[in-house]
Amino acid sequence: MSRLHRHFAVVIALASLAGLVVALPRGHARPEPRRTLERIPLQLGAWMSTPSDAAAILPDDPRSLESVARGYSSGGRTVWLAVARYTGENGPEHRPALDALVPARGLSSVSRSAVDIPLGGGAPPLRVTHVALRFGDQALGVWYWYALDGRLIASEYSLRFWLALNTALRRDRELLLVRIATSDDDSPRDFVRGLMPVLARLPGHTERN
Amino acid sequence: MNRGWTAVSAGVLAILAVYSPVFPGLVHEWYTFPSLSHGFAVPFIAAYLVWVRRADLAASSVAPSLAGLPVLAGGLVLYVLGSLSNEPFIARLSLLVSLTGTVLFLAGPAITRRSVAAIAYLFFMLPLPYVTVKGLTDDLRILEATASAGLLPWIGVPVLQNGFLLQLPTVTLEVAEVCSSVPAILALLALGAAFGYVTRRPWTTTLIFSIAAVPLGLGANIVRIVTTAAGYHYVGPIALNSVVHTWHGTVVFLLTLGALSLLDIGLHRLRVRVA
């Protein structure tokens, strides 16, 4: 057997092995069809839920398993909160839609940055993505982050990495997307402080052992 | 064709067969998104790049090299990881690594050197991840709107810029996501590289064409936006239905091709002057 034939046999063997692994049937464990986001209370500290069309501010994503969107007010200020659950599976049909994170219609400018929201009480700051939007003369700030298996994720690339790993290992962890919008320039830190203990009890924000 | 080449061809075909699950999705994206439709042409251009070097390749002897084994194994591991994690960009990108590894492992370094440009050219058929395209698009839309707002007064069009919006006296025009040149970046890179190969320029010039195609494409898109806005101001709403606006991909492609030709002439004159 010549050297070329030996190499050819190795190519065929490696290619067959890779083809076999890729062709093996795969399935991702689906989360139970339960409703968990209703646990988010209508009062968060000094913030009270008010009737509002929050979905008009923070668009609903049809890829999510379950979602809630509400407006909260306190002392004349208003924030909109949207929380959505996803399967935790990678792939364009499962991941949160990038185009549904913030409103897009009538937009005159958009800029993104990573910012820290101080939580106080010795807790490390919460790193989130801040999207500054302008609609003509009006401004809207959207702060959002993802949570997967207790890990809080601010970057889209980090999200892709952890979702890819979750999918490759066929883990049935759920993904949570939390979005908060206000028309104030300040980050809604007091609202987030009241929200975090509630989120900590939700799948995704809590590590599963 | 001797038996060595038969084994190399069979090895390459075996790798392509293993990658067959990635092709339907790739073709679907080329077909669905106009900014990716150049993907249909890329494999043919890559085949042409092999064809133009057929005499050199035929003169090279098949000399299998063990150096190709880790490259091939690495490519196939990437393919498996990309497939299992549902990351099509990784799975598709690994095809280039696996093909290079296969050619090196079966045919040796001399033939790999002569065919690696054709394999690398296949990169231009791969759609970039949307997360990358989306981030670049928002930044470049502002740049394109700002540059257009700076140029329009020079041709007598009063304009007020508000982010992506260009407010003319009678209408507000938006530099929308689909109007951005970002989705066409890979097509422009592919165009620059192909231009260098087809005009048979040295590899350094080809590299300059590839890199220059992106800013030239950006400039071409700004010219298109300015032309559309000026058309609306001087002629009326019919300008939005003009070829310049609705066939934006083709217009940017042709303007970039023209700019590359001018760059080629400039580089040629520079070479003559230096010589």
CSV table of C-alpha atoms in Angstrom, one decimal, chain B residues 7 9 36 45 63 78 81-82 96 103 111 120 124 144 149 160 170 181 198 200 209 224 248 258 264 274:
chain,number,residue,atom,x,y,z
B,7,ALA,CA,-7.0,9.9,-5.3
B,9,SER,CA,-10.0,14.3,-6.6
B,36,LEU,CA,-25.9,37.4,-0.7
B,45,ILE,CA,-14.9,31.9,-9.8
B,63,ALA,CA,3.6,14.4,-2.8
B,78,LEU,CA,-14.8,22.4,13.7
B,81,LEU,CA,-18.8,21.4,16.7
B,82,GLY,CA,-20.5,23.9,14.4
B,96,LEU,CA,-12.3,25.8,3.8
B,103,VAL,CA,-5.2,18.9,-0.5
B,111,ILE,CA,-0.1,21.8,-5.1
B,120,ALA,CA,-9.7,30.9,0.3
B,124,PHE,CA,-16.8,35.1,0.0
B,144,GLU,CA,-23.5,57.3,5.3
B,149,ALA,CA,-25.9,65.4,4.6
B,160,LEU,CA,-31.1,68.8,8.0
B,170,THR,CA,-40.5,68.7,1.2
B,181,SER,CA,-23.7,49.0,2.1
B,198,VAL,CA,-9.1,38.6,-13.8
B,200,ARG,CA,-3.8,39.3,-13.7
B,209,PHE,CA,-8.2,45.9,-4.6
B,224,ARG,CA,-26.3,56.7,-4.6
B,248,HIS,CA,-29.3,49.8,-5.1
B,258,GLY,CA,-15.8,51.7,-12.0
B,264,ASP,CA,-6.2,50.1,-11.3
B,274,VAL,CA,8.5,54.3,-10.1
